[in-house]
């Protein structure tokens, strides 16, 4: 793992939260993208080295809809940048962490991603992400 790649924040409604974060960070959202497999819309902000990903559900069955139902809006995951996602997944599995997918998935913003189950990480959902080459 290298640095934090981004922080993911679950929100109910982009029409409210995108302008809110644009005001908060004093910068425009630079990209929105839908990840159909996860029923989620994403919106990205970059401020210096820091990247924020807003997540909005586009279906009642989506993981973000379920998360907000249970816990409300707020921080959903922390994503770490990894150079070799396969090697890092293998290492973490050997250390006893539970991977939520066994092979890297296509994520938003041109990334390969894998999530770790929060039961082994003190309740924090962790995402590994590797830039696709
Ligand atoms: Zn993410």
Short mmCIF file of C-alpha atoms and ligand atoms in Angstrom, two decimals:
data_model
loop_
_atom_site.label_atom_id
_atom_site.label_comp_id
_atom_site.label_asym_id
_atom_site.label_seq_id
_atom_site.Cartn_x
_atom_site.Cartn_y
_atom_site.Cartn_z
CA UNK A 1 0.00 0.00 0.00
CA UNK A 2 1.18 3.47 -0.79
CA UNK A 3 -0.92 6.53 -0.02
CA UNK A 4 -4.62 7.06 0.49
CA UNK A 5 -5.98 7.25 -3.05
CA UNK A 6 -9.36 8.66 -2.07
CA UNK A 7 -12.04 8.75 0.59
CA UNK A 8 -15.50 7.54 -0.42
CA UNK A 9 -18.53 9.33 1.02
CA UNK A 10 -22.07 7.99 0.70
CA UNK A 11 -24.65 10.66 -0.12
CA UNK A 12 -28.37 10.57 -0.87
CA UNK A 13 -28.58 13.06 -3.68
CA UNK A 14 -25.92 14.39 -6.05
CA UNK A 15 -28.03 17.46 -6.88
CA UNK A 16 -27.50 18.53 -3.25
CA UNK A 17 -24.08 17.07 -2.47
CA UNK A 18 -22.09 17.98 -5.60
CA UNK A 19 -22.73 21.73 -5.15
CA UNK A 20 -22.11 21.31 -1.41
CA UNK A 21 -18.68 19.74 -1.93
CA UNK A 22 -17.85 22.24 -4.68
CA UNK A 23 -18.44 25.00 -2.12
CA UNK A 24 -16.65 23.13 0.67
CA UNK A 25 -13.53 22.36 -1.38
CA UNK A 26 -13.73 25.47 -3.56
CA UNK A 27 -13.19 23.38 -6.68
CA UNK A 28 -15.46 21.87 -9.33
CA UNK A 29 -16.37 18.21 -9.56
CA UNK A 30 -14.08 16.98 -12.37
CA UNK A 31 -15.83 13.76 -13.27
CA UNK A 32 -19.01 11.78 -12.73
CA UNK A 33 -19.23 8.14 -13.67
CA UNK A 34 -21.74 5.32 -13.18
CA UNK A 35 -20.59 1.87 -12.09
CA UNK A 36 -23.53 -0.25 -13.27
CA UNK A 37 -22.41 -3.45 -11.53
CA UNK A 38 -22.61 -1.66 -8.14
CA UNK A 39 -25.74 0.42 -8.91
CA UNK A 40 -23.77 3.49 -8.00
CA UNK A 41 -23.05 6.92 -9.42
CA UNK A 42 -19.70 8.44 -8.51
CA UNK A 43 -18.51 12.06 -8.50
CA UNK A 44 -14.85 13.02 -8.04
CA UNK A 45 -13.14 16.06 -6.55
CA UNK A 46 -9.43 16.71 -6.42
CA UNK A 47 -7.86 19.14 -3.98
CA UNK A 48 -4.09 19.10 -4.02
CA UNK A 49 -3.06 15.51 -3.33
CA UNK A 50 -6.46 14.65 -1.89
CA UNK A 51 -9.26 13.00 -3.79
CA UNK A 52 -12.85 12.65 -2.62
CA UNK A 53 -15.35 10.28 -4.22
CA UNK A 54 -19.04 10.86 -3.61
CA UNK A 55 -21.25 7.80 -4.00
CA UNK A 56 -24.97 7.98 -4.80
CA UNK A 57 -27.16 4.94 -5.30
CA UNK A 58 -29.11 4.63 -8.54
CA UNK A 59 -31.19 1.69 -7.31
CA UNK A 60 -32.95 0.68 -4.10
CA UNK A 61 -30.97 -2.58 -4.09
CA UNK A 62 -27.56 -0.96 -4.39
CA UNK A 63 -24.91 -1.20 -1.66
CA UNK A 64 -24.98 2.56 -1.11
CA UNK A 65 -28.77 2.58 -0.69
CA UNK A 66 -28.43 -0.17 1.94
CA UNK A 67 -25.55 1.61 3.67
CA UNK A 68 -27.49 4.89 3.95
CA UNK A 69 -30.59 3.05 5.17
CA UNK A 70 -28.57 1.49 8.00
CA UNK A 71 -26.07 4.21 8.89
CA UNK A 72 -27.09 7.40 7.14
CA UNK A 73 -24.90 9.54 4.92
CA UNK A 74 -21.20 9.72 5.69
CA UNK A 75 -17.79 8.17 5.17
CA UNK A 76 -18.24 4.86 3.35
CA UNK A 77 -14.70 3.69 2.63
CA UNK A 78 -11.02 4.57 2.54
CA UNK A 79 -9.15 3.61 -0.61
CA UNK A 80 -5.43 2.89 -0.71
CA UNK A 81 -3.33 3.12 -3.83
CA UNK A 82 -1.46 -0.12 -4.54
CA UNK A 83 1.14 -0.78 -7.24
CA UNK A 84 0.28 -4.47 -7.68
CA UNK A 85 -3.27 -5.29 -6.62
CA UNK A 86 -2.91 -9.06 -7.13
CA UNK A 87 0.15 -9.21 -4.87
CA UNK A 88 -1.51 -7.03 -2.22
CA UNK A 89 -4.71 -9.12 -2.28
CA UNK A 90 -2.64 -12.27 -1.81
CA UNK A 91 -0.65 -10.72 1.04
CA UNK A 92 -3.76 -9.51 2.88
CA UNK A 93 -5.57 -12.80 2.45
CA UNK A 94 -2.56 -14.59 3.96
CA UNK A 95 -2.68 -12.12 6.86
CA UNK A 96 -6.27 -13.23 7.55
CA UNK A 97 -8.27 -10.40 6.02
CA UNK A 98 -11.46 -11.21 4.11
CA UNK A 99 -11.55 -10.05 0.51
CA UNK A 100 -14.99 -9.17 -0.82
CA UNK A 101 -13.96 -10.16 -4.34
CA UNK A 102 -11.48 -12.85 -5.31
CA UNK A 103 -10.26 -11.13 -8.48
CA UNK A 104 -9.85 -7.37 -9.02
CA UNK A 105 -12.98 -5.63 -10.31
CA UNK A 106 -13.35 -2.73 -12.69
CA UNK A 107 -13.94 0.35 -10.53
CA UNK A 108 -14.63 3.99 -11.33
CA UNK A 109 -11.92 6.39 -12.53
CA UNK A 110 -9.96 3.76 -14.49
CA UNK A 111 -9.06 1.61 -11.50
CA UNK A 112 -8.90 -2.04 -10.66
CA UNK A 113 -10.35 -2.45 -7.18
CA UNK A 114 -10.87 -4.92 -4.36
CA UNK A 115 -12.71 -4.34 -1.07
CA UNK A 116 -11.84 -5.84 2.33
CA UNK A 117 -14.63 -6.91 4.65
CA UNK A 118 -14.99 -4.38 7.50
CA UNK A 119 -15.40 -7.16 10.09
CA UNK A 120 -11.58 -7.60 10.05
CA UNK A 121 -10.70 -3.90 9.82
CA UNK A 122 -12.36 -2.40 12.90
CA UNK A 123 -15.49 -1.56 10.96
CA UNK A 124 -13.79 0.44 8.22
CA UNK A 125 -14.45 -0.64 4.65
CA UNK A 126 -11.08 -0.62 2.85
CA UNK A 127 -10.66 -0.43 -0.90
CA UNK A 128 -7.46 -1.32 -2.69
CA UNK A 129 -7.06 0.37 -6.02
CA UNK A 130 -4.54 0.14 -8.76
CA UNK A 131 -4.39 2.48 -11.74
CA UNK A 132 -5.15 0.54 -14.92
CA UNK A 133 -2.30 0.70 -17.37
ZN1 LIG B 1 -13.71 4.24 -3.85
#
